[in-house]
PDB file of N, CA and C and ligand atoms in Angstrom:
ATOM      1  N   MET A  20     109.896 107.883  77.855  1.00 95.00           N
ATOM      2  CA  MET A  20     109.694 106.523  77.895  1.00 95.00           C
ATOM      3  C   MET A  20     109.734 106.287  79.171  1.00 95.00           C
ATOM      4  N   PRO A  21     109.501 105.250  79.981  1.00 98.00           N
ATOM      5  CA  PRO A  21     109.900 104.374  81.295  1.00 98.00           C
ATOM      6  C   PRO A  21     111.145 104.160  81.060  1.00 98.00           C
ATOM      7  N   LYS A  22     111.657 104.387  82.836  1.00 98.00           N
ATOM      8  CA  LYS A  22     113.219 104.282  82.596  1.00 98.00           C
ATOM      9  C   LYS A  22     113.686 103.174  83.903  1.00 98.00           C
ATOM     10  N   VAL A  23     114.763 102.292  83.835  1.00 98.00           N
ATOM     11  CA  VAL A  23     114.804 101.113  84.523  1.00 98.00           C
ATOM     12  C   VAL A  23     116.161 101.304  85.055  1.00 98.00           C
ATOM     13  N   THR A  24     116.530 101.471  86.651  1.00 98.00           N
ATOM     14  CA  THR A  24     117.714 101.150  86.979  1.00 98.00           C
ATOM     15  C   THR A  24     117.714 100.157  87.743  1.00 98.00           C
ATOM     16  N   ILE A  25     119.110  99.345  87.000  1.00 98.00           N
ATOM     17  CA  ILE A  25     119.390  98.061  87.835  1.00 98.00           C
ATOM     18  C   ILE A  25     120.663  98.507  88.993  1.00 98.00           C
ATOM     19  N   LEU A  26     120.365  97.257  89.680  1.00 98.00           N
ATOM     20  CA  LEU A  26     120.992  97.838  91.032  1.00 98.00           C
ATOM     21  C   LEU A  26     121.741  95.999  91.175  1.00 98.00           C
ATOM     22  N   PRO A  27     122.976  95.502  91.872  1.00 97.00           N
ATOM     23  CA  PRO A  27     123.398  96.382  92.318  1.00 97.00           C
ATOM     24  C   PRO A  27     124.747  97.143  91.055  1.00 97.00           C
ATOM     25  N   VAL A  28     124.659  96.861  90.133  1.00 96.00           N
ATOM     26  CA  VAL A  28     125.591  97.307  89.270  1.00 96.00           C
ATOM     27  C   VAL A  28     125.200  98.908  88.236  1.00 96.00           C
ATOM     28  N   GLU A  29     123.992  99.776  89.136  1.00 97.00           N
ATOM     29  CA  GLU A  29     123.675 100.728  88.818  1.00 97.00           C
ATOM     30  C   GLU A  29     123.510 101.550  87.052  1.00 97.00           C
ATOM     31  N   LEU A  30     123.106 100.282  86.402  1.00 98.00           N
ATOM     32  CA  LEU A  30     122.864 100.593  84.760  1.00 98.00           C
ATOM     33  C   LEU A  30     121.581 100.775  84.542  1.00 98.00           C
ATOM     34  N   ALA A  31     121.357 101.725  84.041  1.00 98.00           N
ATOM     35  CA  ALA A  31     119.910 101.893  83.314  1.00 98.00           C
ATOM     36  C   ALA A  31     119.556 101.783  81.924  1.00 98.00           C
ATOM     37  N   ALA A  32     118.310 101.625  81.519  1.00 98.00           N
ATOM     38  CA  ALA A  32     118.123 101.909  80.413  1.00 98.00           C
ATOM     39  C   ALA A  32     116.797 102.438  80.285  1.00 98.00           C
ATOM     40  N   GLU A  33     116.531 103.005  78.635  1.00 98.00           N
ATOM     41  CA  GLU A  33     114.960 103.473  78.770  1.00 98.00           C
ATOM     42  C   GLU A  33     114.574 102.307  78.217  1.00 98.00           C
ATOM     43  N   VAL A  34     112.842 102.007  78.142  1.00 97.00           N
ATOM     44  CA  VAL A  34     112.117 101.108  77.320  1.00 97.00           C
ATOM     45  C   VAL A  34     110.967 101.297  77.128  1.00 97.00           C
ATOM     46  N   ALA A  35     110.552 100.586  75.872  1.00 98.00           N
ATOM     47  CA  ALA A  35     109.057 101.132  75.601  1.00 98.00           C
ATOM     48  C   ALA A  35     108.216 100.527  76.637  1.00 98.00           C
ATOM     49  N   VAL A  36     107.188 101.101  76.926  1.00 98.00           N
ATOM     50  CA  VAL A  36     106.311 100.780  77.483  1.00 98.00           C
ATOM     51  C   VAL A  36     105.525  99.409  76.785  1.00 98.00           C
ATOM     52  N   GLY A  37     105.663  98.679  77.997  1.00 98.00           N
ATOM     53  CA  GLY A  37     105.013  96.960  77.719  1.00 98.00           C
ATOM     54  C   GLY A  37     106.184  96.124  77.584  1.00 98.00           C
ATOM     55  N   GLU A  38     107.288  96.791  77.812  1.00 98.00           N
ATOM     56  CA  GLU A  38     108.779  95.938  77.629  1.00 98.00           C
ATOM     57  C   GLU A  38     108.410  95.183  78.865  1.00 98.00           C
ATOM     58  N   ASN A  39     109.379  94.108  79.461  1.00 98.00           N
ATOM     59  CA  ASN A  39     109.697  93.691  80.520  1.00 98.00           C
ATOM     60  C   ASN A  39     110.819  93.882  80.788  1.00 98.00           C
ATOM     61  N   LEU A  40     111.028  93.637  82.357  1.00 98.00           N
ATOM     62  CA  LEU A  40     112.582  93.468  83.399  1.00 98.00           C
ATOM     63  C   LEU A  40     113.002  93.615  83.114  1.00 98.00           C
ATOM     64  N   LEU A  41     113.150  92.215  82.011  1.00 97.00           N
ATOM     65  CA  LEU A  41     114.391  91.427  82.006  1.00 97.00           C
ATOM     66  C   LEU A  41     114.830  92.428  80.375  1.00 97.00           C
ATOM     67  N   ASP A  42     113.810  93.016  79.555  1.00 97.00           N
ATOM     68  CA  ASP A  42     113.990  93.659  78.529  1.00 97.00           C
ATOM     69  C   ASP A  42     114.968  94.673  78.938  1.00 97.00           C
ATOM     70  N   ALA A  43     114.878  95.260  79.817  1.00 98.00           N
ATOM     71  CA  ALA A  43     115.095  96.779  80.506  1.00 98.00           C
ATOM     72  C   ALA A  43     116.240  96.105  80.323  1.00 98.00           C
ATOM     73  N   GLY A  44     116.819  94.764  81.211  1.00 97.00           N
ATOM     74  CA  GLY A  44     118.327  94.942  81.319  1.00 97.00           C
ATOM     75  C   GLY A  44     119.162  94.657  80.168  1.00 97.00           C
ATOM     76  N   GLU A  45     118.440  93.857  79.236  1.00 96.00           N
ATOM     77  CA  GLU A  45     119.037  93.774  78.168  1.00 96.00           C
ATOM     78  C   GLU A  45     119.058  95.207  77.368  1.00 96.00           C
ATOM     79  N   HIS A  46     118.401  96.451  77.619  1.00 97.00           N
ATOM     80  CA  HIS A  46     118.517  96.909  77.059  1.00 97.00           C
ATOM     81  C   HIS A  46     120.195  97.940  77.805  1.00 97.00           C
ATOM     82  N   ALA A  47     120.092  97.902  79.167  1.00 98.00           N
ATOM     83  CA  ALA A  47     121.053  98.160  79.992  1.00 98.00           C
ATOM     84  C   ALA A  47     122.328  97.511  80.017  1.00 98.00           C
ATOM     85  N   GLY A  48     122.400  96.374  79.633  1.00 97.00           N
ATOM     86  CA  GLY A  48     123.612  95.940  79.036  1.00 97.00           C
ATOM     87  C   GLY A  48     124.216  95.062  80.620  1.00 97.00           C
ATOM     88  N   VAL A  49     122.776  94.735  81.099  1.00 97.00           N
ATOM     89  CA  VAL A  49     123.024  93.782  82.494  1.00 97.00           C
ATOM     90  C   VAL A  49     122.759  92.159  82.125  1.00 97.00           C
ATOM     91  N   GLU A  50     123.478  91.602  82.350  1.00 94.00           N
ATOM     92  CA  GLU A  50     123.462  90.145  82.368  1.00 94.00           C
ATOM     93  C   GLU A  50     121.972  89.593  83.240  1.00 94.00           C
ATOM     94  N   MET A  51     120.703  89.500  83.252  1.00 95.00           N
ATOM     95  CA  MET A  51     120.188  89.278  83.910  1.00 95.00           C
ATOM     96  C   MET A  51     119.602  87.881  84.056  1.00 95.00           C
ATOM     97  N   VAL A  52     119.998  87.063  85.474  1.00 95.00           N
ATOM     98  CA  VAL A  52     119.687  85.630  85.225  1.00 95.00           C
ATOM     99  C   VAL A  52     117.695  85.441  84.981  1.00 95.00           C
ATOM    100  N   ALA A  53     117.901  84.606  84.242  1.00 96.00           N
ATOM    101  CA  ALA A  53     116.555  83.937  83.936  1.00 96.00           C
ATOM    102  C   ALA A  53     116.637  82.666  83.180  1.00 96.00           C
ATOM    103  N   GLY A  54     115.543  81.344  83.411  1.00 96.00           N
ATOM    104  CA  GLY A  54     115.819  80.009  83.166  1.00 96.00           C
ATOM    105  C   GLY A  54     114.529  80.495  81.624  1.00 96.00           C
ATOM    106  N   CYS A  55     113.197  80.024  82.133  1.00 97.00           N
ATOM    107  CA  CYS A  55     112.310  79.704  81.369  1.00 97.00           C
ATOM    108  C   CYS A  55     111.659  80.836  80.297  1.00 97.00           C
ATOM    109  N   PHE A  56     112.280  81.930  80.723  1.00 97.00           N
ATOM    110  CA  PHE A  56     111.440  83.172  80.168  1.00 97.00           C
ATOM    111  C   PHE A  56     109.508  83.488  79.984  1.00 97.00           C
ATOM    112  N   ASN A  57     109.238  82.665  80.759  1.00 96.00           N
ATOM    113  CA  ASN A  57     108.125  82.001  80.461  1.00 96.00           C
ATOM    114  C   ASN A  57     107.070  81.900  81.871  1.00 96.00           C
ATOM    115  N   CYS A  58     107.434  82.781  83.254  1.00 97.00           N
ATOM    116  CA  CYS A  58     106.718  82.844  84.298  1.00 97.00           C
ATOM    117  C   CYS A  58     106.820  81.480  84.547  1.00 97.00           C
ATOM    118  N   SER A  59     107.468  80.679  84.796  1.00 97.00           N
ATOM    119  CA  SER A  59     107.531  79.234  85.660  1.00 97.00           C
ATOM    120  C   SER A  59     108.419  79.021  86.399  1.00 97.00           C
ATOM    121  N   CYS A  60     109.908  79.291  86.216  1.00 96.00           N
ATOM    122  CA  CYS A  60     110.857  78.673  86.993  1.00 96.00           C
ATOM    123  C   CYS A  60     111.098  79.290  88.179  1.00 96.00           C
ATOM    124  N   GLY A  61     110.916  81.123  88.241  1.00 97.00           N
ATOM    125  CA  GLY A  61     111.208  81.904  89.272  1.00 97.00           C
ATOM    126  C   GLY A  61     112.925  82.316  89.238  1.00 97.00           C
ATOM    127  N   THR A  62     113.845  81.633  88.381  1.00 96.00           N
ATOM    128  CA  THR A  62     114.797  82.445  88.515  1.00 96.00           C
ATOM    129  C   THR A  62     115.317  83.780  87.864  1.00 96.00           C
ATOM    130  N   CYS A  63     114.459  84.359  87.494  1.00 97.00           N
ATOM    131  CA  CYS A  63     114.525  85.786  87.194  1.00 97.00           C
ATOM    132  C   CYS A  63     114.273  86.714  88.272  1.00 97.00           C
ATOM    133  N   ALA A  64     113.793  86.029  89.611  1.00 98.00           N
ATOM    134  CA  ALA A  64     113.199  86.668  90.171  1.00 98.00           C
ATOM    135  C   ALA A  64     114.251  88.217  90.619  1.00 98.00           C
ATOM    136  N   VAL A  65     113.660  89.201  90.886  1.00 98.00           N
ATOM    137  CA  VAL A  65     114.038  90.681  91.447  1.00 98.00           C
ATOM    138  C   VAL A  65     113.702  91.567  92.526  1.00 98.00           C
ATOM    139  N   GLU A  66     114.542  92.279  93.565  1.00 98.00           N
ATOM    140  CA  GLU A  66     113.521  93.202  94.038  1.00 98.00           C
ATOM    141  C   GLU A  66     113.223  94.344  93.351  1.00 98.00           C
ATOM    142  N   VAL A  67     111.899  94.841  93.663  1.00 98.00           N
ATOM    143  CA  VAL A  67     111.618  96.295  93.193  1.00 98.00           C
ATOM    144  C   VAL A  67     112.351  97.073  94.593  1.00 98.00           C
ATOM    145  N   ILE A  68     113.242  98.205  94.444  1.00 98.00           N
ATOM    146  CA  ILE A  68     113.536  99.089  95.251  1.00 98.00           C
ATOM    147  C   ILE A  68     112.823 100.307  95.208  1.00 98.00           C
ATOM    148  N   ARG A  69     112.419 100.966  94.317  1.00 98.00           N
ATOM    149  CA  ARG A  69     111.807 102.178  93.870  1.00 98.00           C
ATOM    150  C   ARG A  69     110.544 101.731  92.201  1.00 98.00           C
ATOM    151  N   GLY A  70     109.344 102.582  92.653  1.00 98.00           N
ATOM    152  CA  GLY A  70     108.839 102.595  91.593  1.00 98.00           C
ATOM    153  C   GLY A  70     107.905 101.504  91.048  1.00 98.00           C
ATOM    154  N   ALA A  71     107.728 100.346  92.259  1.00 98.00           N
ATOM    155  CA  ALA A  71     106.565  99.243  91.984  1.00 98.00           C
ATOM    156  C   ALA A  71     105.439 100.331  91.306  1.00 98.00           C
ATOM    157  N   GLU A  72     104.946 101.072  91.695  1.00 98.00           N
ATOM    158  CA  GLU A  72     103.601 101.347  90.860  1.00 98.00           C
ATOM    159  C   GLU A  72     103.661 101.728  89.662  1.00 98.00           C
ATOM    160  N   ASN A  73     105.001 101.338  89.001  1.00 98.00           N
ATOM    161  CA  ASN A  73     105.187 101.974  87.880  1.00 98.00           C
ATOM    162  C   ASN A  73     105.248 100.603  86.039  1.00 98.00           C
ATOM    163  N   LEU A  74     104.701  99.504  87.659  1.00 98.00           N
ATOM    164  CA  LEU A  74     105.041  98.095  86.696  1.00 98.00           C
ATOM    165  C   LEU A  74     103.467  97.802  86.767  1.00 98.00           C
ATOM    166  N   ALA A  75     103.224  96.793  85.936  1.00 98.00           N
ATOM    167  CA  ALA A  75     102.152  96.111  85.092  1.00 98.00           C
ATOM    168  C   ALA A  75     102.259  95.264  86.475  1.00 98.00           C
ATOM    169  N   ALA A  76     100.258  95.487  87.000  1.00 97.00           N
ATOM    170  CA  ALA A  76     100.108  94.414  88.359  1.00 97.00           C
ATOM    171  C   ALA A  76     100.523  93.168  88.372  1.00 97.00           C
ATOM    172  N   VAL A  77     100.728  92.288  89.522  1.00 97.00           N
ATOM    173  CA  VAL A  77     101.233  90.603  89.590  1.00 97.00           C
ATOM    174  C   VAL A  77     100.059  89.824  89.138  1.00 97.00           C
ATOM    175  N   THR A  78     100.118  88.894  88.252  1.00 96.00           N
ATOM    176  CA  THR A  78      99.192  88.054  87.536  1.00 96.00           C
ATOM    177  C   THR A  78      98.965  87.261  88.740  1.00 96.00           C
ATOM    178  N   PRO A  79      98.045  86.389  88.622  1.00 97.00           N
ATOM    179  CA  PRO A  79      97.989  84.953  89.511  1.00 97.00           C
ATOM    180  C   PRO A  79      98.826  83.887  89.091  1.00 97.00           C
ATOM    181  N   ARG A  80      99.086  83.824  88.417  1.00 97.00           N
ATOM    182  CA  ARG A  80     100.370  82.778  88.071  1.00 97.00           C
ATOM    183  C   ARG A  80     101.658  83.243  88.530  1.00 97.00           C
ATOM    184  N   GLU A  81     102.148  84.833  88.418  1.00 97.00           N
ATOM    185  CA  GLU A  81     103.296  85.611  88.933  1.00 97.00           C
ATOM    186  C   GLU A  81     103.139  85.121  90.154  1.00 97.00           C
ATOM    187  N   ALA A  82     102.539  85.362  91.095  1.00 97.00           N
ATOM    188  CA  ALA A  82     101.901  85.390  92.257  1.00 97.00           C
ATOM    189  C   ALA A  82     102.187  83.914  92.980  1.00 97.00           C
ATOM    190  N   GLU A  83     101.939  83.061  92.060  1.00 97.00           N
ATOM    191  CA  GLU A  83     102.172  81.659  92.534  1.00 97.00           C
ATOM    192  C   GLU A  83     103.493  81.342  92.297  1.00 97.00           C
ATOM    193  N   VAL A  84     104.028  81.126  91.707  1.00 97.00           N
ATOM    194  CA  VAL A  84     106.040  81.274  91.137  1.00 97.00           C
ATOM    195  C   VAL A  84     106.308  81.999  92.346  1.00 97.00           C
ATOM    196  N   LEU A  85     106.246  83.017  92.653  1.00 97.00           N
ATOM    197  CA  LEU A  85     106.844  83.940  94.038  1.00 97.00           C
ATOM    198  C   LEU A  85     106.790  83.115  95.038  1.00 97.00           C
ATOM    199  N   ALA A  86     105.667  82.809  95.300  1.00 97.00           N
ATOM    200  CA  ALA A  86     104.900  82.095  97.054  1.00 97.00           C
ATOM    201  C   ALA A  86     105.529  81.145  96.690  1.00 97.00           C
ATOM    202  N   ALA A  87     105.923  80.056  95.538  1.00 96.00           N
ATOM    203  CA  ALA A  87     106.185  78.827  95.566  1.00 96.00           C
ATOM    204  C   ALA A  87     108.361  78.803  96.040  1.00 96.00           C
ATOM    205  N   SER A  88     108.648  79.931  96.274  1.00 93.00           N
ATOM    206  CA  SER A  88     109.854  80.618  96.515  1.00 93.00           C
ATOM    207  C   SER A  88     110.195  81.574  97.664  1.00 93.00           C
ATOM    208  N   GLN A  89     108.708  81.915  98.270  1.00 95.00           N
ATOM    209  CA  GLN A  89     108.899  82.740  99.813  1.00 95.00           C
ATOM    210  C   GLN A  89     109.572  83.857  99.429  1.00 95.00           C
ATOM    211  N   ARG A  90     108.655  84.227  98.093  1.00 96.00           N
ATOM    212  CA  ARG A  90     109.169  86.110  97.845  1.00 96.00           C
ATOM    213  C   ARG A  90     107.788  86.453  97.840  1.00 96.00           C
ATOM    214  N   HIS A  91     107.348  87.657  98.476  1.00 95.00           N
ATOM    215  CA  HIS A  91     105.881  88.314  98.587  1.00 95.00           C
ATOM    216  C   HIS A  91     106.226  89.466  97.246  1.00 95.00           C
ATOM    217  N   PRO A  92     104.981  89.135  96.732  1.00 91.00           N
ATOM    218  CA  PRO A  92     104.835  90.035  95.127  1.00 91.00           C
ATOM    219  C   PRO A  92     104.633  91.336  95.702  1.00 91.00           C
ATOM    220  N   GLY A  93     104.326  91.685  96.933  1.00 91.00           N
ATOM    221  CA  GLY A  93     104.975  93.324  97.506  1.00 91.00           C
ATOM    222  C   GLY A  93     106.083  93.778  96.966  1.00 91.00           C
ATOM    223  N   ARG A  94     107.377  92.575  97.244  1.00 97.00           N
ATOM    224  CA  ARG A  94     109.071  93.032  97.075  1.00 97.00           C
ATOM    225  C   ARG A  94     109.736  92.615  95.973  1.00 97.00           C
ATOM    226  N   PHE A  95     108.853  91.496  95.416  1.00 98.00           N
ATOM    227  CA  PHE A  95     110.091  90.904  94.547  1.00 98.00           C
ATOM    228  C   PHE A  95     108.685  90.651  93.216  1.00 98.00           C
ATOM    229  N   ARG A  96     109.872  90.708  91.614  1.00 98.00           N
ATOM    230  CA  ARG A  96     108.505  90.590  90.648  1.00 98.00           C
ATOM    231  C   ARG A  96     109.390  89.502  89.912  1.00 98.00           C
ATOM    232  N   LEU A  97     108.555  89.126  88.950  1.00 98.00           N
ATOM    233  CA  LEU A  97     109.497  88.503  87.994  1.00 98.00           C
ATOM    234  C   LEU A  97     109.717  88.901  86.692  1.00 98.00           C
ATOM    235  N   ALA A  98     111.161  89.099  86.708  1.00 98.00           N
ATOM    236  CA  ALA A  98     111.401  90.125  85.175  1.00 98.00           C
ATOM    237  C   ALA A  98     110.937  89.851  84.366  1.00 98.00           C
ATOM    238  N   CYS A  99     111.116  88.104  83.883  1.00 98.00           N
ATOM    239  CA  CYS A  99     110.634  87.946  82.711  1.00 98.00           C
ATOM    240  C   CYS A  99     108.795  88.032  82.148  1.00 98.00           C
ATOM    241  N   ALA A 100     107.863  88.685  83.174  1.00 97.00           N
ATOM    242  CA  ALA A 100     106.698  88.471  83.521  1.00 97.00           C
ATOM    243  C   ALA A 100     105.692  90.053  83.692  1.00 97.00           C
ATOM    244  N   THR A 101     107.282  90.647  83.921  1.00 98.00           N
ATOM    245  CA  THR A 101     106.588  92.119  84.699  1.00 98.00           C
ATOM    246  C   THR A 101     106.892  93.085  83.515  1.00 98.00           C
ATOM    247  N   LYS A 102     105.931  93.686  83.745  1.00 98.00           N
ATOM    248  CA  LYS A 102     106.015  94.593  81.757  1.00 98.00           C
ATOM    249  C   LYS A 102     105.966  96.274  82.737  1.00 98.00           C
ATOM    250  N   VAL A 103     106.828  96.812  81.993  1.00 98.00           N
ATOM    251  CA  VAL A 103     107.079  98.600  82.388  1.00 98.00           C
ATOM    252  C   VAL A 103     106.032  99.552  82.053  1.00 98.00           C
ATOM    253  N   LEU A 104     105.140 100.006  82.604  1.00 98.00           N
ATOM    254  CA  LEU A 104     104.604 101.035  81.802  1.00 98.00           C
ATOM    255  C   LEU A 104     104.360 101.887  82.144  1.00 98.00           C
ATOM    256  N   ARG A 105     105.065 102.439  83.040  1.00 98.00           N
ATOM    257  CA  ARG A 105     105.661 104.154  83.026  1.00 98.00           C
ATOM    258  C   ARG A 105     106.576 104.634  83.852  1.00 98.00           C
ATOM    259  N   GLY A 106     106.885 105.957  83.717  1.00 98.00           N
ATOM    260  CA  GLY A 106     107.539 106.612  85.121  1.00 98.00           C
ATOM    261  C   GLY A 106     109.219 105.801  85.329  1.00 98.00           C
ATOM    262  N   GLU A 107     109.839 105.802  86.357  1.00 98.00           N
ATOM    263  CA  GLU A 107     110.981 105.588  86.623  1.00 98.00           C
ATOM    264  C   GLU A 107     111.141 103.785  87.750  1.00 98.00           C
ATOM    265  N   THR A 108     111.688 103.223  87.738  1.00 98.00           N
ATOM    266  CA  THR A 108     111.688 101.580  88.537  1.00 98.00           C
ATOM    267  C   THR A 108     112.519 101.594  88.402  1.00 98.00           C
ATOM    268  N   THR A 109     113.441 101.002  89.723  1.00 98.00           N
ATOM    269  CA  THR A 109     114.559 100.155  90.339  1.00 98.00           C
ATOM    270  C   THR A 109     114.320  99.323  90.703  1.00 98.00           C
ATOM    271  N   ILE A 110     115.147  98.442  90.337  1.00 98.00           N
ATOM    272  CA  ILE A 110     115.108  96.758  90.760  1.00 98.00           C
ATOM    273  C   ILE A 110     116.605  96.606  90.972  1.00 98.00           C
ATOM    274  N   ARG A 111     116.798  95.877  92.192  1.00 98.00           N
ATOM    275  CA  ARG A 111     117.978  95.018  92.376  1.00 98.00           C
ATOM    276  C   ARG A 111     117.991  93.084  92.188  1.00 98.00           C
ATOM    277  N   GLN A 112     118.975  93.055  91.423  1.00 97.00           N
ATOM    278  CA  GLN A 112     119.184  91.577  90.538  1.00 97.00           C
ATOM    279  C   GLN A 112     120.084  90.707  92.081  1.00 97.00           C
ATOM    280  N   LEU A 113     119.019  89.824  92.484  1.00 95.00           N
ATOM    281  CA  LEU A 113     119.029  88.478  93.340  1.00 95.00           C
ATOM    282  C   LEU A 113     120.416  88.005  93.465  1.00 95.00           C
ATOM    283  N   ASP A 114     121.140  87.812  94.616  1.00 82.00           N
ATOM    284  CA  ASP A 114     122.543  87.166  94.704  1.00 82.00           C
ATOM    285  C   ASP A 114     121.930  85.712  94.213  1.00 82.00           C
TER     286      ASP A 114
HETATM  287  S1  FES B 211     112.842  83.067  83.817  1.00 68.65           S
HETATM  288 FE1  FES B 211     111.343  81.442  84.631  1.00 68.65          FE
HETATM  289  S2  FES B 211     110.284  82.831  85.512  1.00 68.65           S
HETATM  290 FE2  FES B 211     111.073  84.286  84.448  1.00 68.65          FE
END
């Protein structure tokens, strides 16, 4: 199963393929910041530290929401909209 580690708390969880990064946080016992849960508000943005290639591709909608907060999709993802596909991924919650 894919594994997601969440910084700065350094908690990790295994997730089923297709679960998103918010699910990963929940499994790891991390309180994730989120608002709409629907790829609209941008409050769930996280920084991808390692394993970006293990995540589903950025959708045009996600890119649009990230751009609205000046976050580049090569570095940041929206946790509610980002599915985990494989391997080990490390993300960092934003302040
Ligand atoms: S919770 Fe609103 S975009 Fe993810």
